[in-house]
mmCIF file of N, CA and C in Angstrom:
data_model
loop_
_atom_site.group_PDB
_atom_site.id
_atom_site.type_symbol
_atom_site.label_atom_id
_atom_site.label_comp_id
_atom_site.label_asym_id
_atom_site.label_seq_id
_atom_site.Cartn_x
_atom_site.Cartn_y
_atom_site.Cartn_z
ATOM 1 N N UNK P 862 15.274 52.280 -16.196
ATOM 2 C CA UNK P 862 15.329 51.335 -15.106
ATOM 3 C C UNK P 862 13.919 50.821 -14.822
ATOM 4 N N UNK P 863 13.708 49.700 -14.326
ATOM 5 C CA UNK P 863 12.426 48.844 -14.404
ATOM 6 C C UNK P 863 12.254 48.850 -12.990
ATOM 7 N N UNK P 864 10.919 48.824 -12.606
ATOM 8 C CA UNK P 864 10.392 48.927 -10.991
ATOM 9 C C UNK P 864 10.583 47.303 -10.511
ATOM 10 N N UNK P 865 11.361 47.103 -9.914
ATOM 11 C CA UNK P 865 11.443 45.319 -9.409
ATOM 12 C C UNK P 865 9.579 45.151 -8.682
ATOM 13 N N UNK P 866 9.570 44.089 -9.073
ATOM 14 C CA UNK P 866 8.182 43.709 -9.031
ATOM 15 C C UNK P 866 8.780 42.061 -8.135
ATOM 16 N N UNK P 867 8.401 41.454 -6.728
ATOM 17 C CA UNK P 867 8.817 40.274 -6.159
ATOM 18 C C UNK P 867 7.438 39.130 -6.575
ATOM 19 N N UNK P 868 8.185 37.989 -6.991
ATOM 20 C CA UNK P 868 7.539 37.333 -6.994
ATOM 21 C C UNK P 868 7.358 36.250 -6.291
ATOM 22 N N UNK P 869 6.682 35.033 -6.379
ATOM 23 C CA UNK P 869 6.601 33.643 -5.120
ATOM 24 C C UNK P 869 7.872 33.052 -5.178
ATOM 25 N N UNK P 870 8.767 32.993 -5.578
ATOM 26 C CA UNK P 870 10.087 32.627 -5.202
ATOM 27 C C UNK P 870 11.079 33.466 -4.316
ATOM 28 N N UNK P 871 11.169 34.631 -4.770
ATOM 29 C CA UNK P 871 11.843 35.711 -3.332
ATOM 30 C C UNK P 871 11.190 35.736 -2.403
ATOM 31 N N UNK P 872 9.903 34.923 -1.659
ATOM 32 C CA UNK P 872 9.138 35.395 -0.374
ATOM 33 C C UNK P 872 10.026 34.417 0.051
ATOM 34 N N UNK P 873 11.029 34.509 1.191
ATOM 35 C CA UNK P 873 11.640 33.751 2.765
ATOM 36 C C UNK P 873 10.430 34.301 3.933
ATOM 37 N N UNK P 874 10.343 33.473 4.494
ATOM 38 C CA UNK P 874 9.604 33.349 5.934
ATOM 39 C C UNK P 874 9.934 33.003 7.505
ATOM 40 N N UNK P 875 9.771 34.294 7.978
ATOM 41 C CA UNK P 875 10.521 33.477 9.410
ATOM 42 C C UNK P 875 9.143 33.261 10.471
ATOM 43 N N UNK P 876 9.753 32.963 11.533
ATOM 44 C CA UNK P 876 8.841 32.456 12.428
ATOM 45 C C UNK P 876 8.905 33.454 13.631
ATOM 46 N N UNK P 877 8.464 34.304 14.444
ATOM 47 C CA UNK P 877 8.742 35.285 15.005
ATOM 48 C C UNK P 877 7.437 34.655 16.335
ATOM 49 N N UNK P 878 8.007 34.874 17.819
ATOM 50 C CA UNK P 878 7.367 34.500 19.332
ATOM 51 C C UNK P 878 7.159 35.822 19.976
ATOM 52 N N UNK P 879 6.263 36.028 20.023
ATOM 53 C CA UNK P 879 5.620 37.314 21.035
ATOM 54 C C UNK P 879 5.229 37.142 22.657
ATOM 55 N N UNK P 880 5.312 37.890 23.379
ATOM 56 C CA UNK P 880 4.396 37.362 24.536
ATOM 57 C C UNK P 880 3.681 38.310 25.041
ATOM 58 N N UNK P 881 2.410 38.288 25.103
ATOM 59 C CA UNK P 881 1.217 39.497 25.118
ATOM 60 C C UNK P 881 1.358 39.578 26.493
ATOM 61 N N UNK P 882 1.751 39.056 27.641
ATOM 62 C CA UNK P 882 1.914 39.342 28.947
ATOM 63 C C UNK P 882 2.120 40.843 29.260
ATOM 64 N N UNK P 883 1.253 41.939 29.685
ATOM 65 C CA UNK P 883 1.226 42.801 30.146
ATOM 66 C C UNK P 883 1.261 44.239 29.080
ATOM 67 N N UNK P 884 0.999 43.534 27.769
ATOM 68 C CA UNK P 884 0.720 44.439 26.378
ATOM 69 C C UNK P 884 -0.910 44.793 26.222
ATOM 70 N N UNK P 885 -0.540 46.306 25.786
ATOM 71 C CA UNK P 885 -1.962 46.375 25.712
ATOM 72 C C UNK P 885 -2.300 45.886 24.081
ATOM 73 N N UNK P 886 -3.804 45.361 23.992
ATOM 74 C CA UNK P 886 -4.201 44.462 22.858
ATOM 75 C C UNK P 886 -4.116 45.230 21.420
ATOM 76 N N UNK P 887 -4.319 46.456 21.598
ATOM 77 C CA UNK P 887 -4.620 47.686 20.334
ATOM 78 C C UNK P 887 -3.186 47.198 19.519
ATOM 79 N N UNK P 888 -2.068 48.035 20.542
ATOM 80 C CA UNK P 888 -0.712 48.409 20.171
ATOM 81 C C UNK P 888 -0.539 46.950 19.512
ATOM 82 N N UNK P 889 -0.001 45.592 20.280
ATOM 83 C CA UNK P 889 0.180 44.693 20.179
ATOM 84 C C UNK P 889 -0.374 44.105 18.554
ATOM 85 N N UNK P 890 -1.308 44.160 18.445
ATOM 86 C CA UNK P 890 -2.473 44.153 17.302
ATOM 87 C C UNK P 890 -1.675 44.353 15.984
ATOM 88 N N UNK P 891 -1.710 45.432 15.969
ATOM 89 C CA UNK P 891 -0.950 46.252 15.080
ATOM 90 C C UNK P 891 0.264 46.368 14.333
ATOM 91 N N UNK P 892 1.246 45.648 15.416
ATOM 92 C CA UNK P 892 2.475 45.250 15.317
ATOM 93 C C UNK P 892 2.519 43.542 14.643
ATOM 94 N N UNK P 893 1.913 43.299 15.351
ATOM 95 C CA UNK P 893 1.600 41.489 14.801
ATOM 96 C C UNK P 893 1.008 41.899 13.447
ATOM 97 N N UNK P 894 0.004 42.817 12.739
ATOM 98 C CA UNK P 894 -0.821 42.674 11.474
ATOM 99 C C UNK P 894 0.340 43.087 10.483
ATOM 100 N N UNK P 895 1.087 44.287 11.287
ATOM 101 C CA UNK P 895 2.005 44.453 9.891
ATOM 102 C C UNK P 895 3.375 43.523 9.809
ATOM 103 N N UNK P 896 3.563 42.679 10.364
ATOM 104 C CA UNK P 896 4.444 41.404 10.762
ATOM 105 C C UNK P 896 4.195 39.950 9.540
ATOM 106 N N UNK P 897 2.860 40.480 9.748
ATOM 107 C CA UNK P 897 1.856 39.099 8.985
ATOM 108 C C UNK P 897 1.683 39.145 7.587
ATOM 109 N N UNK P 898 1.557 40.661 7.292
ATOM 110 C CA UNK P 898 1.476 41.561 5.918
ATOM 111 C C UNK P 898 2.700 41.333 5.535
ATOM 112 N N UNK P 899 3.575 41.376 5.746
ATOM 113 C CA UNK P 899 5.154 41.649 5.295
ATOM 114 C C UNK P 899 5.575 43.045 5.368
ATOM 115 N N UNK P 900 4.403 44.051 5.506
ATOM 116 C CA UNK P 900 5.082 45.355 5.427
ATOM 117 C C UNK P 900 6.043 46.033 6.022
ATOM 118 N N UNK P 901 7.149 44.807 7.056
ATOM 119 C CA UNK P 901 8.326 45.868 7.541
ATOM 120 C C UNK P 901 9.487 45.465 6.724
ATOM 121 N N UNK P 902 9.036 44.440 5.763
ATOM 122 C CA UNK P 902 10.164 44.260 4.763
ATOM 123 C C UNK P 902 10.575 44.963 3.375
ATOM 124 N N UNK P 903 11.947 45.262 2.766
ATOM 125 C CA UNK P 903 12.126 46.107 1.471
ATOM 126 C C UNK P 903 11.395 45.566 0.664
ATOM 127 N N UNK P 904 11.049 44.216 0.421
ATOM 128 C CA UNK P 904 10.147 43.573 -0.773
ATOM 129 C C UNK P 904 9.004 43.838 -0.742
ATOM 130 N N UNK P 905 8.296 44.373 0.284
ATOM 131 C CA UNK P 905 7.111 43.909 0.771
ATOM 132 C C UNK P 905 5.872 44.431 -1.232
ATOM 133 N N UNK P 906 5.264 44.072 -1.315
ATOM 134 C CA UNK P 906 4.102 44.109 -2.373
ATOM 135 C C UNK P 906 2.667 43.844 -1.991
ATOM 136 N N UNK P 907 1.602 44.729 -2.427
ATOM 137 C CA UNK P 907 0.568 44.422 -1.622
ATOM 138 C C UNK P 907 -0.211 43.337 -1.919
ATOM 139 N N UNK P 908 -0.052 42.931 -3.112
ATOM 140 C CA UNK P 908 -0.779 41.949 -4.110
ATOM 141 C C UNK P 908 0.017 40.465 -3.854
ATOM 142 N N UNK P 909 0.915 40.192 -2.819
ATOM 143 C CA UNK P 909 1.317 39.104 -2.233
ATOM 144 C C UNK P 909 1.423 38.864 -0.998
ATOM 145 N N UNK P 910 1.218 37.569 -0.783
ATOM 146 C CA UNK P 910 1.872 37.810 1.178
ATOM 147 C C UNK P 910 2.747 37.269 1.144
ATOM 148 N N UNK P 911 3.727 38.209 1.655
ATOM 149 C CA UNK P 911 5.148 38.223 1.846
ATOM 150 C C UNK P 911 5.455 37.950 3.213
ATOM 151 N N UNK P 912 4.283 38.078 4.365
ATOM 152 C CA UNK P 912 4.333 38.044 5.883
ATOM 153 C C UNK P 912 5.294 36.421 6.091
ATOM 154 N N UNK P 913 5.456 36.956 7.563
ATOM 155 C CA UNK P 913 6.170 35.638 8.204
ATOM 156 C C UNK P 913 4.768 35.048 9.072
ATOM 157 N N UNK P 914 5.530 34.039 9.683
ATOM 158 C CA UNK P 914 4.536 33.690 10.491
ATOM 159 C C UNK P 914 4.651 34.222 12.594
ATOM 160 N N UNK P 915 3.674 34.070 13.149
ATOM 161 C CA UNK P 915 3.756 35.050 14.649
ATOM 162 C C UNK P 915 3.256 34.045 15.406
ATOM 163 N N UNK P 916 3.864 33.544 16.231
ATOM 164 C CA UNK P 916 3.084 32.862 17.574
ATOM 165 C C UNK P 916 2.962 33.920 18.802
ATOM 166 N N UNK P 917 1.559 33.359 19.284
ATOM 167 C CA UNK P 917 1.397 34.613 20.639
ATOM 168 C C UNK P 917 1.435 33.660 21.600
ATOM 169 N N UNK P 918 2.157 33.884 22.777
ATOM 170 C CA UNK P 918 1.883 33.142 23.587
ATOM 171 C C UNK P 918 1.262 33.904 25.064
ATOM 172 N N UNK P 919 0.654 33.168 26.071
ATOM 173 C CA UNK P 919 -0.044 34.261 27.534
ATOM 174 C C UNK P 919 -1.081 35.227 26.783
ATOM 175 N N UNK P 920 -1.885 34.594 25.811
ATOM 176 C CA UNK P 920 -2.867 35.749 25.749
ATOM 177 C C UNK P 920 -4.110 35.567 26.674
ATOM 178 N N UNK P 921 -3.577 34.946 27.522
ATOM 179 C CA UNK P 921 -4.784 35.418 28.497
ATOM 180 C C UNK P 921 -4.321 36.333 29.813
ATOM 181 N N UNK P 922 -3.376 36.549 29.624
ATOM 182 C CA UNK P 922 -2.882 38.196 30.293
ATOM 183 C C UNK P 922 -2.598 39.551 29.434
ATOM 184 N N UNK P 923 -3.532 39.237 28.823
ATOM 185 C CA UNK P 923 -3.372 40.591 27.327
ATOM 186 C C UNK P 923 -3.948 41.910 28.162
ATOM 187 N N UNK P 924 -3.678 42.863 28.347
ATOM 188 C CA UNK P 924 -4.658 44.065 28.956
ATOM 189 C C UNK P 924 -5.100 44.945 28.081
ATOM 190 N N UNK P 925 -6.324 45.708 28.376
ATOM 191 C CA UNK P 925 -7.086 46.836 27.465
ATOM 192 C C UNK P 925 -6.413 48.086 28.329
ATOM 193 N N UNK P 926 -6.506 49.377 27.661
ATOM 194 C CA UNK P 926 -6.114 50.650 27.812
ATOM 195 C C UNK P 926 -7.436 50.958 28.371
ATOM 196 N N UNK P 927 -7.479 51.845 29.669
ATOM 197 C CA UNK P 927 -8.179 52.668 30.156
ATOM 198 C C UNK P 927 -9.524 51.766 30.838
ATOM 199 N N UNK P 928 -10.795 52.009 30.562
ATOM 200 C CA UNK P 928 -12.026 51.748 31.146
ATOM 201 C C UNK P 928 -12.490 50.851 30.024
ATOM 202 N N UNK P 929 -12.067 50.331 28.864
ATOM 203 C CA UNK P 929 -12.273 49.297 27.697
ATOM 204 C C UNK P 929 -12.601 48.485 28.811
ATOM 205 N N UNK P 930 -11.518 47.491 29.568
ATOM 206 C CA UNK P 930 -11.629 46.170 29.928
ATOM 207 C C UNK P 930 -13.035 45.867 30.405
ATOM 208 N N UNK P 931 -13.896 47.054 31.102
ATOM 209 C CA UNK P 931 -15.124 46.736 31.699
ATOM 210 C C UNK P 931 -16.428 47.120 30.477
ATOM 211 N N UNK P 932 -15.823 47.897 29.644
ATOM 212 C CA UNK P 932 -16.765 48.671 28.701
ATOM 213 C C UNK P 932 -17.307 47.485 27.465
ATOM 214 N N UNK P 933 -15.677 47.035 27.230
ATOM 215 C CA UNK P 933 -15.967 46.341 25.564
ATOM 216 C C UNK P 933 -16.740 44.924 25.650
ATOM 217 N N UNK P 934 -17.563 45.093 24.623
ATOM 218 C CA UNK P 934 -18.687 43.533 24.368
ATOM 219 C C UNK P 934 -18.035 43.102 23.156
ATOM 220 N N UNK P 935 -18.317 41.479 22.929
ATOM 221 C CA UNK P 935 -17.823 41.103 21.541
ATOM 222 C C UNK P 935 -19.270 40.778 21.260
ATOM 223 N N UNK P 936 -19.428 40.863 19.735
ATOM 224 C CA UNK P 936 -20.854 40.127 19.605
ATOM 225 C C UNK P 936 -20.909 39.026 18.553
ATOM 226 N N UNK P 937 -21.514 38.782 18.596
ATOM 227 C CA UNK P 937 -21.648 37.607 17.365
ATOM 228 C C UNK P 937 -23.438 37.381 16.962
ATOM 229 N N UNK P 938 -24.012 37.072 15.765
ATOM 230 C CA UNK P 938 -25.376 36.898 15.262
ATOM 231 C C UNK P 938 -25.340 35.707 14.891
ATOM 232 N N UNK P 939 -26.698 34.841 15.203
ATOM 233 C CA UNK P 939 -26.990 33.935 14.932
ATOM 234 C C UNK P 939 -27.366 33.630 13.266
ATOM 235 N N UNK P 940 -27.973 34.805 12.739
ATOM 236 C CA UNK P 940 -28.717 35.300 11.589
ATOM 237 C C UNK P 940 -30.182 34.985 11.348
ATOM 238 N N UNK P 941 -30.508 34.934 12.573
ATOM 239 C CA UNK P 941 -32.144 34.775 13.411
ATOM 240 C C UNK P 941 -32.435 35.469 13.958
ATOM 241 N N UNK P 942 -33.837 36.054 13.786
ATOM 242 C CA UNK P 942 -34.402 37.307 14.284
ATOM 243 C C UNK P 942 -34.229 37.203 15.913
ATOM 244 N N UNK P 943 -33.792 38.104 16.730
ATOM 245 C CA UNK P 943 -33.258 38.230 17.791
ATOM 246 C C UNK P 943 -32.077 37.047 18.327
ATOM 247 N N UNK P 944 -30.943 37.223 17.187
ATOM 248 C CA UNK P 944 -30.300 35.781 17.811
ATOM 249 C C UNK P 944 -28.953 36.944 17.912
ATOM 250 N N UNK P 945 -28.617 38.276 18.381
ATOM 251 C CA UNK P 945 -27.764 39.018 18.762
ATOM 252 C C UNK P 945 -27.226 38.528 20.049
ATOM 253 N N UNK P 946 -25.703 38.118 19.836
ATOM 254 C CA UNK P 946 -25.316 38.013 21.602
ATOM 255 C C UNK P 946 -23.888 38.490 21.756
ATOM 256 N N UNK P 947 -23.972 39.025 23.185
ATOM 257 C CA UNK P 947 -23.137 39.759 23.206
ATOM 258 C C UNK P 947 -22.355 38.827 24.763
ATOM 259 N N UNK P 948 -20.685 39.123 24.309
ATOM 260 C CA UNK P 948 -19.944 38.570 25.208
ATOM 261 C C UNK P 948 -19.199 39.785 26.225
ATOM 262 N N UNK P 949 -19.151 40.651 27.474
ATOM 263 C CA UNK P 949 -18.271 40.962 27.753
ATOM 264 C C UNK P 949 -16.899 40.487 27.686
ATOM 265 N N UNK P 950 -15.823 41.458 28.153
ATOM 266 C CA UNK P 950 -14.748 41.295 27.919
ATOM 267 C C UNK P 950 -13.940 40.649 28.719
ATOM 268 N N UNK P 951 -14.100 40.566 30.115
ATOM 269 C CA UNK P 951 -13.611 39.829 31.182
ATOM 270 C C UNK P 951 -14.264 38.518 30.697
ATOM 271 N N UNK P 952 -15.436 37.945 30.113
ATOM 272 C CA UNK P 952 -15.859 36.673 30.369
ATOM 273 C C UNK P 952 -15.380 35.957 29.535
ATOM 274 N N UNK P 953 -14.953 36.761 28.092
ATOM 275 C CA UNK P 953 -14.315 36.497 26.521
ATOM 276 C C UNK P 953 -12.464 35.708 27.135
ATOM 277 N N UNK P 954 -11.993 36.784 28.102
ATOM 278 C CA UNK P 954 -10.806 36.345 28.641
ATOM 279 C C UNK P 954 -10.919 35.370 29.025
ATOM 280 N N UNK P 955 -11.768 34.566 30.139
ATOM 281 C CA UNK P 955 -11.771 33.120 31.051
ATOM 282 C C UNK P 955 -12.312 32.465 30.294
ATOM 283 N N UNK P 956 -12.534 32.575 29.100
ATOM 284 C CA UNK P 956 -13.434 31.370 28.618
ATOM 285 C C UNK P 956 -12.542 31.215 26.887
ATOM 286 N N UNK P 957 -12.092 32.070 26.158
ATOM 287 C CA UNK P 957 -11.329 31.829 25.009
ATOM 288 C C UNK P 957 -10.995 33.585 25.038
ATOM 289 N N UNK P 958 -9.522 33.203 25.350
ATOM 290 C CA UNK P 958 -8.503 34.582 25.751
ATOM 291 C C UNK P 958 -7.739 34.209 24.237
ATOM 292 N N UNK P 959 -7.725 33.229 23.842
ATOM 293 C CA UNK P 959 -7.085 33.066 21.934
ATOM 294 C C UNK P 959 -7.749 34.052 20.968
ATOM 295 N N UNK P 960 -9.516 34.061 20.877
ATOM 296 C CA UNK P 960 -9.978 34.286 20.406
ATOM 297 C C UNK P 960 -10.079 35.882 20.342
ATOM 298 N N UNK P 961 -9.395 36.659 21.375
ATOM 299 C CA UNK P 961 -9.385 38.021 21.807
ATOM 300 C C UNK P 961 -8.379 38.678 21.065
ATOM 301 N N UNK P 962 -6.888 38.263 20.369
ATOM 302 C CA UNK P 962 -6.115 38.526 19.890
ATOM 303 C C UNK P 962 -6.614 37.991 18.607
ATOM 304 N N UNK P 963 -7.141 36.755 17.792
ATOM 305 C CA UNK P 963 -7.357 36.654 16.905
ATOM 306 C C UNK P 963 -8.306 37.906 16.286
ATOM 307 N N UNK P 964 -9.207 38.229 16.999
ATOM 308 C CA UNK P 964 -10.337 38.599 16.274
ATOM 309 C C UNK P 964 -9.477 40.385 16.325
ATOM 310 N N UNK P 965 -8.978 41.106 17.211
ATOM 311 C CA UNK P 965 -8.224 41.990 17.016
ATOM 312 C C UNK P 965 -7.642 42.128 15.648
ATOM 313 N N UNK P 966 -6.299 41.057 15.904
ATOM 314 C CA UNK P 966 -5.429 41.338 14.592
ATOM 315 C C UNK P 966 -6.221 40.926 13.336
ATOM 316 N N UNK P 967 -7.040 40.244 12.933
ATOM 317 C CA UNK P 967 -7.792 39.964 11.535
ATOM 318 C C UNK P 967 -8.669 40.828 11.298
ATOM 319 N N UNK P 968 -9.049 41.778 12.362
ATOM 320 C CA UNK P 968 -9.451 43.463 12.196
ATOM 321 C C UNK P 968 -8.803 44.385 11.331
ATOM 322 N N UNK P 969 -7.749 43.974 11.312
ATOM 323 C CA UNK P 969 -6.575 44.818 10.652
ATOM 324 C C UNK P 969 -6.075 44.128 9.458
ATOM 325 N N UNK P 970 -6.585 43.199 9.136
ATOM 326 C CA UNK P 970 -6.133 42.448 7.676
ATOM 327 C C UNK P 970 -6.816 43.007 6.940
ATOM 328 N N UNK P 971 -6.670 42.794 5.338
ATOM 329 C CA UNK P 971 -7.547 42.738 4.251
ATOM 330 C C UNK P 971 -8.807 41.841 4.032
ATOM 331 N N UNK P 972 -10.435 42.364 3.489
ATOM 332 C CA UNK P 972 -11.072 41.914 3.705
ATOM 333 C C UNK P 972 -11.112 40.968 2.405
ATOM 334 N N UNK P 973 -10.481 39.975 2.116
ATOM 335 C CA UNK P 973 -10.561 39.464 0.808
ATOM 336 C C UNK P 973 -9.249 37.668 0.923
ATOM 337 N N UNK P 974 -9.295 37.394 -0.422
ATOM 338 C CA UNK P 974 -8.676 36.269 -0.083
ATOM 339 C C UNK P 974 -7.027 35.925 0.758
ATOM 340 N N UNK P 975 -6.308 37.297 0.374
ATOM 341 C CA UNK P 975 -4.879 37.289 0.621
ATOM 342 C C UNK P 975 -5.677 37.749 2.219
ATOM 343 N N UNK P 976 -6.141 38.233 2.502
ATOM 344 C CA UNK P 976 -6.216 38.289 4.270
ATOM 345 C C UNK P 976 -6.256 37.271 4.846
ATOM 346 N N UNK P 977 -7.334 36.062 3.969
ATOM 347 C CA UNK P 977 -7.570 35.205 5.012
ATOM 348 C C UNK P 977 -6.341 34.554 4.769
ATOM 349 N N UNK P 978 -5.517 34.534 3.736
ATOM 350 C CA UNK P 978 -4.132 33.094 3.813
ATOM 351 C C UNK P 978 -3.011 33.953 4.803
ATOM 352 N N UNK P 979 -3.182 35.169 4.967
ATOM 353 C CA UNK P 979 -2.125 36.243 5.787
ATOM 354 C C UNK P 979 -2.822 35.516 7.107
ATOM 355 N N UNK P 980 -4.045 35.689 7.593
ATOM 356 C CA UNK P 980 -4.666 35.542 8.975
ATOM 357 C C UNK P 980 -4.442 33.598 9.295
ATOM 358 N N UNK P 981 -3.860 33.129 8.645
ATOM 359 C CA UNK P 981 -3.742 31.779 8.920
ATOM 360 C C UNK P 981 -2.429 31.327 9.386
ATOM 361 N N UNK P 982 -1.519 32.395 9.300
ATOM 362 C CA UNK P 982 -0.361 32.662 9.802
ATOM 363 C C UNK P 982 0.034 32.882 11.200
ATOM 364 N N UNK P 983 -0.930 33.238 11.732
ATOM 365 C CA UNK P 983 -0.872 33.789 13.029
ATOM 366 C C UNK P 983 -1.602 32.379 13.734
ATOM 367 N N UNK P 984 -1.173 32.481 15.181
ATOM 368 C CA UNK P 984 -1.007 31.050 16.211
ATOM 369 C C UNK P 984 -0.980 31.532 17.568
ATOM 370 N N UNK P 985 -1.715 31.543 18.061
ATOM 371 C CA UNK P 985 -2.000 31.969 19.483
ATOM 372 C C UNK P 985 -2.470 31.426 20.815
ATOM 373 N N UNK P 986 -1.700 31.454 21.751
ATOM 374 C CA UNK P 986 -1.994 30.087 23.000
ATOM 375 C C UNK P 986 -1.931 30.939 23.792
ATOM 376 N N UNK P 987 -2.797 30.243 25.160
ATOM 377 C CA UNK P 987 -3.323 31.254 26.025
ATOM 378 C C UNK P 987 -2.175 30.944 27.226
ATOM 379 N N UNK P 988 -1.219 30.185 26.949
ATOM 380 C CA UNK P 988 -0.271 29.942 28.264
ATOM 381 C C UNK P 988 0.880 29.938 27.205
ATOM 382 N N UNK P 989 2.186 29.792 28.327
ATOM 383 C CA UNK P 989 3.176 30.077 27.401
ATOM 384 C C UNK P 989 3.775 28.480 26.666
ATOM 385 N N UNK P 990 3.303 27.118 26.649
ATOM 386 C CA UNK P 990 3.552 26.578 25.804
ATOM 387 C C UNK P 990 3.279 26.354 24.611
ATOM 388 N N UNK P 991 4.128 26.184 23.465
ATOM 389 C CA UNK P 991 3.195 26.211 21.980
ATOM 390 C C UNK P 991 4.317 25.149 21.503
ATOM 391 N N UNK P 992 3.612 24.422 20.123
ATOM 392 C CA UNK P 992 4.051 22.996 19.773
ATOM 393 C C UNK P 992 5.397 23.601 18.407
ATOM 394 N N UNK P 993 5.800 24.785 18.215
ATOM 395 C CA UNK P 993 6.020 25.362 17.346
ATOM 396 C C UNK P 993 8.072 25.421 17.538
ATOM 397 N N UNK P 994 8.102 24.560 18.502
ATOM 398 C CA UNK P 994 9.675 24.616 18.718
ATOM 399 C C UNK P 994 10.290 24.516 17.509
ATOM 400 N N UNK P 995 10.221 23.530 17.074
ATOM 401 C CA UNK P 995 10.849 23.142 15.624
ATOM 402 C C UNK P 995 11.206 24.314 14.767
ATOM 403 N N UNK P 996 10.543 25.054 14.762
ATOM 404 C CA UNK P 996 10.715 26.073 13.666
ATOM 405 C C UNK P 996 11.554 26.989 14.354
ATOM 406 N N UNK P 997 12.141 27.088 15.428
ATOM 407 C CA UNK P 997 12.968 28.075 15.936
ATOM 408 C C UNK P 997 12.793 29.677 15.491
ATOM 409 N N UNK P 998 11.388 29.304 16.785
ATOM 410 C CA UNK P 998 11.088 31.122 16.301
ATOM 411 C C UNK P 998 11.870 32.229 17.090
ATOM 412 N N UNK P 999 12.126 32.941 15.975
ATOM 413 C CA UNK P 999 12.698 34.398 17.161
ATOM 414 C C UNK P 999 11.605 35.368 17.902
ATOM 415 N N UNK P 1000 12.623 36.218 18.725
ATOM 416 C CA UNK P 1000 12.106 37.091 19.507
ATOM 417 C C UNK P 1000 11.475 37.847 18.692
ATOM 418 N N UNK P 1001 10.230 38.702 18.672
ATOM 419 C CA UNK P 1001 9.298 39.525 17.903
ATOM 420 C C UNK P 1001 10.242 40.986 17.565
ATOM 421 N N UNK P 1002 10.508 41.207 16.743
ATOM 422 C CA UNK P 1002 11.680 42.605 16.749
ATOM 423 C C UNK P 1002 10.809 44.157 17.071
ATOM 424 N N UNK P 1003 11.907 44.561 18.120
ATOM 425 C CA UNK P 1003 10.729 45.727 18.646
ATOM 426 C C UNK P 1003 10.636 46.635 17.729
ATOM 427 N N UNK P 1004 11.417 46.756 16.304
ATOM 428 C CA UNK P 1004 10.993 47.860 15.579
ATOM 429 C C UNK P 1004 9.963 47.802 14.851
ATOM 430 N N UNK P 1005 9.243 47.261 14.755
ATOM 431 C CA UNK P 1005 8.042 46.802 14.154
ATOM 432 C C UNK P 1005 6.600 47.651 14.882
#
């Protein structure tokens, strides 16, 4: 018997709506990366992306676990000698609360080309409208 091996014609894709309203960002994270991967599917293969696609919507009511919310900095480098800057986490929220779930879940991707076409999948709005009706996304499945 031969190991089925899936190729770019068996990948189907659905469209799956989350709402980060009152989720903490870790858990949430996590669930969306292996969503994106394909890994809750029987086909899934690591050497393809098999993922669907995830809209987030209200990520600017996303919450951190414990004493994070006041603790965590984001940083970013200029690549200039002293060009280190650092964003708290409350200010990251009022000013790009998208960018707080992006940079989470692409934490959890692969560092290579199939990550970034997996991380292009994902769509995230900081209120609950998104332009994505058309595609009739479902509810995010809690077994995931």
């Amino acid at each position: 018997m031969r190991t089925y091996s899936p190729s770019g014609k068996d990948i189907t894709r659905d469209w799956f709506v989350v709402d980060a309203e009152g989720q903490t960002l870790g858990r949430l994270a996590t669930r969306i990366a292996t969503v994106l991967r394909g890994k809750h599917k029987p086909t899934f293969a690591p050497h393809l992306d098999m993922g669907d696609y995830v809209i987030v919507i209200n990520a600017d009511k996303i919450e951190l676990a414990g004493e994070k919310a006041a603790d965590k900095l984001y940083h970013r480098h200029s690549n200039f000698p002293g060009g280190l800057k650092s964003v708290p986490f409350a200010t990251m929220l009022e000013t790009r609360p998208t960018q707080i779930i992006e940079s989470a879940v692409k934490g959890m991707l692969p560092k290579n080309k199939l990550g970034r076409a997996v991380g292009l999948k994902l769509k995230v709005y900081a209120s609950s409208d998104h332009p994505h009706e058309a595609q009739q996304p479902k509810s995010f499945p809690d077994w995931v």
